[in-house]
mmCIF file of C-alpha atoms and ligand atoms in Angstrom:
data_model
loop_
_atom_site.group_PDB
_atom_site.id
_atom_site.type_symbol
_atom_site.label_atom_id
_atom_site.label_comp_id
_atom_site.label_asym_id
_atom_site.label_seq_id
_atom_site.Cartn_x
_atom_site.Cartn_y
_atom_site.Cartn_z
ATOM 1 C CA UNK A 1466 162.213 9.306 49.190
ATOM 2 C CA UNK A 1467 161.097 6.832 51.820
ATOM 3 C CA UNK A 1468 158.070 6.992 54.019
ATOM 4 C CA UNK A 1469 158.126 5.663 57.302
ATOM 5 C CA UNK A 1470 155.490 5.084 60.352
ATOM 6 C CA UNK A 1471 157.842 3.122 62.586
ATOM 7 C CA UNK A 1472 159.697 4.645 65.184
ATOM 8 C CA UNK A 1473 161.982 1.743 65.855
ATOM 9 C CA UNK A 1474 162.768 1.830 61.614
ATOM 10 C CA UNK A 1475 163.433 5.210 61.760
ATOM 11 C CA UNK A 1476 165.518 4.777 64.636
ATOM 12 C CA UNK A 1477 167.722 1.938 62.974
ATOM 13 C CA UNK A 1478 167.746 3.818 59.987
ATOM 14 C CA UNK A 1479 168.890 6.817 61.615
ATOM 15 C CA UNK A 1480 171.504 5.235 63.473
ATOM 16 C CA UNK A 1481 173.187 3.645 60.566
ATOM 17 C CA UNK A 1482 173.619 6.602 58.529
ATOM 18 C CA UNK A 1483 175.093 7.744 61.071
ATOM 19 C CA UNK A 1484 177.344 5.115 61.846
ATOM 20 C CA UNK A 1485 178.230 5.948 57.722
ATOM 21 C CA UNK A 1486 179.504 8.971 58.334
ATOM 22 C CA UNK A 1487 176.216 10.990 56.860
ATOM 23 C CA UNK A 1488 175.715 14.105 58.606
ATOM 24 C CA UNK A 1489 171.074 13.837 59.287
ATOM 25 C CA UNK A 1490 168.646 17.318 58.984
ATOM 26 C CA UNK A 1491 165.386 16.747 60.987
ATOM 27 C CA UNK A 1492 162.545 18.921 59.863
ATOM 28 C CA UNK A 1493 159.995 18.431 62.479
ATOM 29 C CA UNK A 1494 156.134 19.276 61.231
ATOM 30 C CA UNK A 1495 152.373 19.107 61.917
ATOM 31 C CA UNK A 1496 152.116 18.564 57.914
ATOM 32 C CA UNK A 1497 149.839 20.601 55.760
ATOM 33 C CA UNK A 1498 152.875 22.068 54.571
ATOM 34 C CA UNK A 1499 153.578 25.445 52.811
ATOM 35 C CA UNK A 1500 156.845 27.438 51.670
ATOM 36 C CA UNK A 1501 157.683 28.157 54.931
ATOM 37 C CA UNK A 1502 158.140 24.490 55.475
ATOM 38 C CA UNK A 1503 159.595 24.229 52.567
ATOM 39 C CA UNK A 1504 162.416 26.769 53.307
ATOM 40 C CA UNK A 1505 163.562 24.878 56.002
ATOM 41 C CA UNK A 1506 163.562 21.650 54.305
ATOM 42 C CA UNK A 1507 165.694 23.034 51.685
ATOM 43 C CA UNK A 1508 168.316 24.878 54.094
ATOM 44 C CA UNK A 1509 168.684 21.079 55.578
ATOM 45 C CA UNK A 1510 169.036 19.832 52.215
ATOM 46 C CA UNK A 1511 171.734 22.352 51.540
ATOM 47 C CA UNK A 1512 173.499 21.666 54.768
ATOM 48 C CA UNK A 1513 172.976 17.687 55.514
ATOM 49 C CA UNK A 1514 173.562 14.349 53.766
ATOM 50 C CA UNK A 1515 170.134 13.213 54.724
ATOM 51 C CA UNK A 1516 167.085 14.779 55.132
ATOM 52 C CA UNK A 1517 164.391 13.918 57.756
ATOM 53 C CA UNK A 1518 160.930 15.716 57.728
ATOM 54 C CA UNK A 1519 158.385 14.112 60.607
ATOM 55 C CA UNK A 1520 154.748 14.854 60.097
ATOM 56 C CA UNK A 1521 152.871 14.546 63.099
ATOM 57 C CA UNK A 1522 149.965 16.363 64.534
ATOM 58 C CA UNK A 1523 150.845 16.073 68.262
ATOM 59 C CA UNK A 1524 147.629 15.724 70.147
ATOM 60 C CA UNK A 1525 149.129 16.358 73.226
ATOM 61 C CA UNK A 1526 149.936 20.152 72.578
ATOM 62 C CA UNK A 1527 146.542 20.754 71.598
ATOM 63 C CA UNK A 1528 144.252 21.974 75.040
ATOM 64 C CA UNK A 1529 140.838 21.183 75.380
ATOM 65 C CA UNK A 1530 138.371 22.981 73.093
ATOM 66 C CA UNK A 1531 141.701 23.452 70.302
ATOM 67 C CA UNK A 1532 141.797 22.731 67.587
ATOM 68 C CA UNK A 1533 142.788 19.450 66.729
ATOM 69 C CA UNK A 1534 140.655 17.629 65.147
ATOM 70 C CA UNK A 1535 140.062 20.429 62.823
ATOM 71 C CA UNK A 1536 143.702 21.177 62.339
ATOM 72 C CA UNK A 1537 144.424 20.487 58.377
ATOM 73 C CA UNK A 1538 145.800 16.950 57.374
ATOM 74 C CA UNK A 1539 146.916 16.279 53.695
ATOM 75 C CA UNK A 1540 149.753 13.116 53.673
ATOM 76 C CA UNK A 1541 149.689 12.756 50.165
ATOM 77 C CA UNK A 1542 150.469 16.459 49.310
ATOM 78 C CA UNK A 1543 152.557 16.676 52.060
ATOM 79 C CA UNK A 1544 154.999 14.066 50.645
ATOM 80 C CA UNK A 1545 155.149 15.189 47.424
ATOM 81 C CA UNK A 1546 156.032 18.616 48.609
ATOM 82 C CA UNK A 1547 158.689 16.889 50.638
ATOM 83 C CA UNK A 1548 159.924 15.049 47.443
ATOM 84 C CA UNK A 1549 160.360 18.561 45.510
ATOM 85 C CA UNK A 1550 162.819 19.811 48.745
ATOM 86 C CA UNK A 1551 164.755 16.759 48.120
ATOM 87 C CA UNK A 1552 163.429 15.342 51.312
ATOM 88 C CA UNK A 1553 165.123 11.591 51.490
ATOM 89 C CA UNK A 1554 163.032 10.560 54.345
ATOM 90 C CA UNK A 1555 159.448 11.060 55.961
ATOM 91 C CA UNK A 1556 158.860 9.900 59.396
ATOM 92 C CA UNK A 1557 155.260 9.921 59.707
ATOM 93 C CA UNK A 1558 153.764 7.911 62.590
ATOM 94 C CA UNK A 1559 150.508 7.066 64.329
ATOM 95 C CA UNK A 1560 149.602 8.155 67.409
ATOM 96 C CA UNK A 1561 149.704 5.155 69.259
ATOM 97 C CA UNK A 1562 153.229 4.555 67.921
ATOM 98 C CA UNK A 1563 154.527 7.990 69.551
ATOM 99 C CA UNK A 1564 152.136 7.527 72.577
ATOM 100 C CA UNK A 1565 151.662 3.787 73.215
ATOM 101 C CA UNK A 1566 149.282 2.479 76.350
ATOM 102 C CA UNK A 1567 151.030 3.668 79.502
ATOM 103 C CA UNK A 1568 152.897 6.828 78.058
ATOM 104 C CA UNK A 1569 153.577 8.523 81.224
ATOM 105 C CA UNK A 1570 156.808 11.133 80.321
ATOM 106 C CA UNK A 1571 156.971 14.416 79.609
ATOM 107 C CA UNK A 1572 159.475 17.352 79.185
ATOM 108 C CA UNK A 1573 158.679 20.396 80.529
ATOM 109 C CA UNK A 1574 160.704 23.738 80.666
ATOM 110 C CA UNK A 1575 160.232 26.324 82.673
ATOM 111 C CA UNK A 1576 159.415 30.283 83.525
ATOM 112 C CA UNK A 1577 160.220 30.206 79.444
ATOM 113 C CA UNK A 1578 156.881 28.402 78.797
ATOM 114 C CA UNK A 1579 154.602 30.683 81.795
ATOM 115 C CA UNK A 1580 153.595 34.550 78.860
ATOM 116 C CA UNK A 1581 153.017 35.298 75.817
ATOM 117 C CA UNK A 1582 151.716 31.245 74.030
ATOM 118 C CA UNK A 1583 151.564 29.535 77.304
ATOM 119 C CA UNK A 1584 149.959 31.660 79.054
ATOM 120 C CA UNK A 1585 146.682 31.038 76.901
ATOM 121 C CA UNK A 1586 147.973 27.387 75.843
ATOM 122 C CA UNK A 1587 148.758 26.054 79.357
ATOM 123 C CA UNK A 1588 150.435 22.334 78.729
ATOM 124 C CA UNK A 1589 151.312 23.370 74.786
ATOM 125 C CA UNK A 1590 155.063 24.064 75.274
ATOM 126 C CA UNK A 1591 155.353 20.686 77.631
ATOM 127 C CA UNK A 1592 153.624 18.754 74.501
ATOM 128 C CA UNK A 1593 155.952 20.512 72.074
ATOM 129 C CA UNK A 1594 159.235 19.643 74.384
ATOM 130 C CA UNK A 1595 157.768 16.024 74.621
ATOM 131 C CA UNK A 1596 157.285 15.125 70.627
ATOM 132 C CA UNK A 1597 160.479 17.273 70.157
ATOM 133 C CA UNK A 1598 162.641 15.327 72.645
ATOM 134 C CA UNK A 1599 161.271 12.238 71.308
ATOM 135 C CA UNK A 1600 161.908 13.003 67.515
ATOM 136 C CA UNK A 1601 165.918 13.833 68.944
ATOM 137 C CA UNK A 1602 166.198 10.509 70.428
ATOM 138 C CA UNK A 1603 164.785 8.391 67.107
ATOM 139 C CA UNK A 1604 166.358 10.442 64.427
ATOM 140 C CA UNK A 1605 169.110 11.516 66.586
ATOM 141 C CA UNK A 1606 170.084 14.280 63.817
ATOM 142 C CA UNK A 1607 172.975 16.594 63.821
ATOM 143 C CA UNK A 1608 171.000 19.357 63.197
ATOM 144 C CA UNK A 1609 166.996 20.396 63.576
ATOM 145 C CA UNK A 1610 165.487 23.570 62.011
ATOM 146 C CA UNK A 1611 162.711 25.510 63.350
ATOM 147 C CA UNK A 1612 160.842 28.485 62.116
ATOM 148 C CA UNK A 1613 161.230 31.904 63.434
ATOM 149 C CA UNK A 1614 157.018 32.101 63.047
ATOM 150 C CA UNK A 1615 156.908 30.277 66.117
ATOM 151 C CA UNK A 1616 159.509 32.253 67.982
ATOM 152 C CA UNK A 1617 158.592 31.110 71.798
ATOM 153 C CA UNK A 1618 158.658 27.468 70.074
ATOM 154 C CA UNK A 1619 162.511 28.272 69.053
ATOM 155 C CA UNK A 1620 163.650 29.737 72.756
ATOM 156 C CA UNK A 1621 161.806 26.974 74.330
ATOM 157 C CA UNK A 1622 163.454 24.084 72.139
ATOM 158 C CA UNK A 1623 167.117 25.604 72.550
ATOM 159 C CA UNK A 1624 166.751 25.824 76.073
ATOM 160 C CA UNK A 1625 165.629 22.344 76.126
ATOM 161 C CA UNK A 1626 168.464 20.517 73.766
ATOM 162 C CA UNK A 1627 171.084 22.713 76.177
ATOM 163 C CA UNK A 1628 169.540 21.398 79.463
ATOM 164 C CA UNK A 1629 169.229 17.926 78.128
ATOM 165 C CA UNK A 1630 172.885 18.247 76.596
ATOM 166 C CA UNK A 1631 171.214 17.090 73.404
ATOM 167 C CA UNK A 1632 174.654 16.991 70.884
ATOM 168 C CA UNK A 1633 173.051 18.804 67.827
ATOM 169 C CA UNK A 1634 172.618 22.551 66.782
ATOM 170 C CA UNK A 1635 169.275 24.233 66.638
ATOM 171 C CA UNK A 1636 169.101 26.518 63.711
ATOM 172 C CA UNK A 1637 166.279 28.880 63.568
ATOM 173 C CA UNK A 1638 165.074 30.191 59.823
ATOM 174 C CA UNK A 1639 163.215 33.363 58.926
ATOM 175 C CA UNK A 1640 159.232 33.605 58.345
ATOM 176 C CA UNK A 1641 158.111 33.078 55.207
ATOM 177 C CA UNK A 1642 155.400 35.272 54.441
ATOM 178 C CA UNK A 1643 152.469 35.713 51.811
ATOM 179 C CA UNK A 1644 153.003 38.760 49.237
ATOM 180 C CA UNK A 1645 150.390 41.062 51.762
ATOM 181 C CA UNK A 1646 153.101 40.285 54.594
ATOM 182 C CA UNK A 1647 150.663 37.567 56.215
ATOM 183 C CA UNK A 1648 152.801 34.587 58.253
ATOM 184 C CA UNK A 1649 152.076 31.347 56.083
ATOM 185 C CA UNK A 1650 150.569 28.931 58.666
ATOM 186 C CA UNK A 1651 148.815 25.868 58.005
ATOM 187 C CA UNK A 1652 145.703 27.311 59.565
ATOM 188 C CA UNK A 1653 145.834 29.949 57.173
ATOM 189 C CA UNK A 1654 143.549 27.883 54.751
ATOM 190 C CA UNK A 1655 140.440 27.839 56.980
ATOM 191 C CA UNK A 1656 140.169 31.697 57.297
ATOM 192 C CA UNK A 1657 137.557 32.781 55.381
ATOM 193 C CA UNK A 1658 138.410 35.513 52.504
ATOM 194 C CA UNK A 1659 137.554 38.317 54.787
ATOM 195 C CA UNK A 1660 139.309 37.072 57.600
ATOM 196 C CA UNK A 1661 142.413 36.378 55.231
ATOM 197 C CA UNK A 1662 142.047 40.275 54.212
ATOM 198 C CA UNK A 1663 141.994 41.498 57.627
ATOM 199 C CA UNK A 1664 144.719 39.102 59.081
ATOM 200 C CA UNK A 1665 147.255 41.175 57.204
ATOM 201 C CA UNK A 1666 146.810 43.663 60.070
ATOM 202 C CA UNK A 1667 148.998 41.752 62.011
ATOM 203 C CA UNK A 1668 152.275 42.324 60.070
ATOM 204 C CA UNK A 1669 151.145 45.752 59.304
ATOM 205 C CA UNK A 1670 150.865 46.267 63.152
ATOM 206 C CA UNK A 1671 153.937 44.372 64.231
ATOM 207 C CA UNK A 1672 156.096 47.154 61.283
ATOM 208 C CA UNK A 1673 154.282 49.519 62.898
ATOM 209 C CA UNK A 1674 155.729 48.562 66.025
ATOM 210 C CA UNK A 1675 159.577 48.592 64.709
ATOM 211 C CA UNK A 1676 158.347 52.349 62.670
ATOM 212 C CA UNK A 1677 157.768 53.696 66.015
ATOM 213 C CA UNK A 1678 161.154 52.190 67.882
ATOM 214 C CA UNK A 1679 162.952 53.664 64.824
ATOM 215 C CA UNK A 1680 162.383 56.866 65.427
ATOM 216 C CA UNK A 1681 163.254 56.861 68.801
ATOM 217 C CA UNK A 1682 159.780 55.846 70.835
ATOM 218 C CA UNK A 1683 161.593 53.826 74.062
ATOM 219 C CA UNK A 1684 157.935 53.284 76.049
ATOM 220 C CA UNK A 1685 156.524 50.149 75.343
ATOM 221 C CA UNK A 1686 153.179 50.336 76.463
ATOM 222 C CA UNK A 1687 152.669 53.509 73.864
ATOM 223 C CA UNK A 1688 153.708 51.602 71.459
ATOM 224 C CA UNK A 1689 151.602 48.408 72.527
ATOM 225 C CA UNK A 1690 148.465 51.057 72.864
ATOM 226 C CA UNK A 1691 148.983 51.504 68.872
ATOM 227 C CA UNK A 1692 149.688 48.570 68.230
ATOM 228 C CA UNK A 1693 146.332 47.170 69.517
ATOM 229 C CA UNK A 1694 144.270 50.371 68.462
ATOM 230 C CA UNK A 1695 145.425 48.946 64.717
ATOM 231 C CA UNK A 1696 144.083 45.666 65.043
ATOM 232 C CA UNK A 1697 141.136 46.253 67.239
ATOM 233 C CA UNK A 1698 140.532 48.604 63.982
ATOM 234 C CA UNK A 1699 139.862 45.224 62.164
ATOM 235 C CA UNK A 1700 136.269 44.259 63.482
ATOM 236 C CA UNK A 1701 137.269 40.214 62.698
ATOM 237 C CA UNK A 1702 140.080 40.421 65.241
ATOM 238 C CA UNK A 1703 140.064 39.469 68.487
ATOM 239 C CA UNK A 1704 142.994 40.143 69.942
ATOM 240 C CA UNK A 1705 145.048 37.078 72.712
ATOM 241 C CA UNK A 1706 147.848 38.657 73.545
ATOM 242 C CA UNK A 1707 150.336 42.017 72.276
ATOM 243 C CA UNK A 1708 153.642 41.986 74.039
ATOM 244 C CA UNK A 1709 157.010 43.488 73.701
ATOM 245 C CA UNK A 1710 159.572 41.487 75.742
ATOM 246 C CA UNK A 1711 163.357 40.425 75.947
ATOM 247 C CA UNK A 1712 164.138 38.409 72.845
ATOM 248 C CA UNK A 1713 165.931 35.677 75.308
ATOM 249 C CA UNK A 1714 164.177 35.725 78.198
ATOM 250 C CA UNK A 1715 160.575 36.596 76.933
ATOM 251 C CA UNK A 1716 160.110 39.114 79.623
ATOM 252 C CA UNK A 1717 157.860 42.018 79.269
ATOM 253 C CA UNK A 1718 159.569 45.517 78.486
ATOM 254 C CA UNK A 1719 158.599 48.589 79.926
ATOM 255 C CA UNK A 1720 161.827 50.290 78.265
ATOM 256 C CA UNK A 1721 163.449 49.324 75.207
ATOM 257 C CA UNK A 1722 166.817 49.604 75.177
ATOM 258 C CA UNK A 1723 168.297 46.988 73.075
ATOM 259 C CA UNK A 1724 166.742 44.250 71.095
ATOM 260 C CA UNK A 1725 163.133 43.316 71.269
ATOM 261 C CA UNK A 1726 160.522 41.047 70.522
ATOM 262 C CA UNK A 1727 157.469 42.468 68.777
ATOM 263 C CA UNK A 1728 154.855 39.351 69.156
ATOM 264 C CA UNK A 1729 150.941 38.744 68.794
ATOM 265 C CA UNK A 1730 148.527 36.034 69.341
ATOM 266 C CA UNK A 1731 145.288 36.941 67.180
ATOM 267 C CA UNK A 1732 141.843 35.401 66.824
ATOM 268 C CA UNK A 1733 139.847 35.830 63.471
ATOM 269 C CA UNK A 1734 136.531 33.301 64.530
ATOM 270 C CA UNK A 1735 137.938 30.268 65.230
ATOM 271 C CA UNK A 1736 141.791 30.600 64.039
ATOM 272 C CA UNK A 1737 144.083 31.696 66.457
ATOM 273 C CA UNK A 1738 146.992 33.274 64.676
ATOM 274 C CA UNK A 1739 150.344 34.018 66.009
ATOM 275 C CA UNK A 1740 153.352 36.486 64.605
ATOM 276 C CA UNK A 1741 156.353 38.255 65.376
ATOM 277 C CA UNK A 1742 159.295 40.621 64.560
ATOM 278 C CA UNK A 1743 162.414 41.092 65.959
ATOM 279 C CA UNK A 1744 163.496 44.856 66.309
ATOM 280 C CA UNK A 1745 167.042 46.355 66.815
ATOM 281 C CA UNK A 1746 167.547 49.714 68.756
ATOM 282 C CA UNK A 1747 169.262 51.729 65.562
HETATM 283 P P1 AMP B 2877 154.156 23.426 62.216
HETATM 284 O O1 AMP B 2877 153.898 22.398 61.168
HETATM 285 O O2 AMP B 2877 153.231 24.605 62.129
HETATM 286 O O3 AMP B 2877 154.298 22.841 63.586
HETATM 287 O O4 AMP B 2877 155.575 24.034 61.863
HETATM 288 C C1 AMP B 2877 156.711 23.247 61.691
HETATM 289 C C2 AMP B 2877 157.919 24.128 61.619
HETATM 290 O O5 AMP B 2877 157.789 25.036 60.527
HETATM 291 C C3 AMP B 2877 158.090 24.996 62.878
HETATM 292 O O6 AMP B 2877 159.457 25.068 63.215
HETATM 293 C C4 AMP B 2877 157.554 26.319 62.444
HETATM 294 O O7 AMP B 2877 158.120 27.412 63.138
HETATM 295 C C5 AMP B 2877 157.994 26.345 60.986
HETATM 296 N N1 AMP B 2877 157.159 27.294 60.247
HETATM 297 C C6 AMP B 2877 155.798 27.377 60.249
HETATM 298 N N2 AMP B 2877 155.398 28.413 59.508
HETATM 299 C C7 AMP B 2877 156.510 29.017 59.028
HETATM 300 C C8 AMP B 2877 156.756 30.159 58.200
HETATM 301 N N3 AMP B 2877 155.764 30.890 57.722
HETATM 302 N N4 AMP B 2877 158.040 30.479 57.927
HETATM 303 C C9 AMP B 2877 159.066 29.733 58.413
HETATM 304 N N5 AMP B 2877 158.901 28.654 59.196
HETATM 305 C C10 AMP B 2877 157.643 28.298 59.498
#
């Protein structure tokens, strides 16, 4: 496995594979990686001749008053994770190599980017696009893999690599969870052992959720009401956002009638937590 910082290497490198023939997976990251990383590192390894993790905490997705500074950085155990996933390269740059002196572009898409994340994280989805169009152009790959954990992320991205006729699939991977249901998330590790316990009221609220569209409940905003009456249960919680909305267009339901997004946005302290499940109308 091969580290890299340089976008221009990665770039050449890139290219050449691909002027060999060898079909290129691009796992982007923020590092501090877990097994949900991991599972979409090894669906690229199954499905790609090369392998292409980036690990880069993109300042510019992070608002004022985020998080970060504070957001968890381990390099060395993030490679060698990447090494046991069969990773064959790790594009891991500075900042000033992804945003040199006099930067001035960014991708932005919209209505798609306005509820549920952006509408507490205003300029987070146009720092995601940005890094995300950028990481297209260097490693150019034939496919990218995102996690479903960061569903808005996923619609957002698609939309963008179809409006920018970017010539690679998006393929979108299920959440991998902890054995109480919790979302693994890199900011899982500063929650403190009774904020751990109590985040796993977000799964159990978002099953609660599907329970109640199971047996035939089609108003959303009863089911919302329970939904938040769970978690506001939980003293540590403080809850961002509840919504139930069009798994494609992300907006709000009043009805259900055919697939929807269950999705939260949850504080406990300092760590903002986000989940999500996607329910079929039996
Ligand atoms: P991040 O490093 O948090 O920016 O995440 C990098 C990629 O991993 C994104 O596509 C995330 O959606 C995905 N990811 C994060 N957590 C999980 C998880 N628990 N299960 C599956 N994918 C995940």
């Amino acid at each position: 496995m091969q580290i890299i910082d340089d976008p221009s290497t990665i770039q050449r490198r890139c290219e050449s594979l691909r002027r060999e023939g060898q079909t290129i997976g691009l796992v982007p990251t923020m590092g501090a990686l877990h097994a949900g990383h991991l599972s979409l590192m090894r669906s690229a390894r199954a499905e790609n001749d090369v392998v292409v993790v980036s690990i880069f905490v993109n300042s510019i997705q992070f608002g004022r008053g985020e998080d970060f500074d504070s957001y968890p950085r381990d390099l060395y155990g993030d490679v060698a994770q990447a090494e046991t996933a069969g990773v064959d390269l790790v594009f891991a740059p500075s900042a000033e190599a992804i945003y040199p002196k006099g930067f001035r572009t960014y991708v932005d898409v919209t209505e798609l980017t306005e509820g549920l994340c952006g509408a507490s994280r205003p300029g987070h989805f146009r720092g995601v696009t940005t890094v995300v169009a950028k990481l297209f152009n260097l490693v150019r790959p034939h496919r990218a893999y995102f996690g479903q954990k960061d569903y808005q992320q996923s619609v957002v991205v698609r939309r963008m690599a179809a409006d920018l006729n970017c010539d690679l699939d998006i393929v979108v991977l299920p959440t991998v969870r902890e054995s109480d249901g919790l979302a693994m998330s890199s900011r899982n590790v500063r929650l403190t052992p009774l904020q751990r316990q109590a985040a796993s009221v977000l799964y159990t609220s978002l099953n609660r959720a599907e329970a109640r569209v199971r047996v035939g409940e089609r108003n959303a905003q009863a089911i919302l009401e329970e939904v938040r009456t769970m978690i506001e249960a939980e003293p540590l919680a403080r809850i961002d956002y509840v919504v139930l909305c069009d798994p494609e267009t992300l907006k709000p339901l009043d009805r259900i009638e055919g697939p929807v997004l269950a999705a939260l946005a949850v504080r406990f302290g300092e760590t903002r937590l986000i989940d999500n499940l996607l329910i079929t109308v039996p």
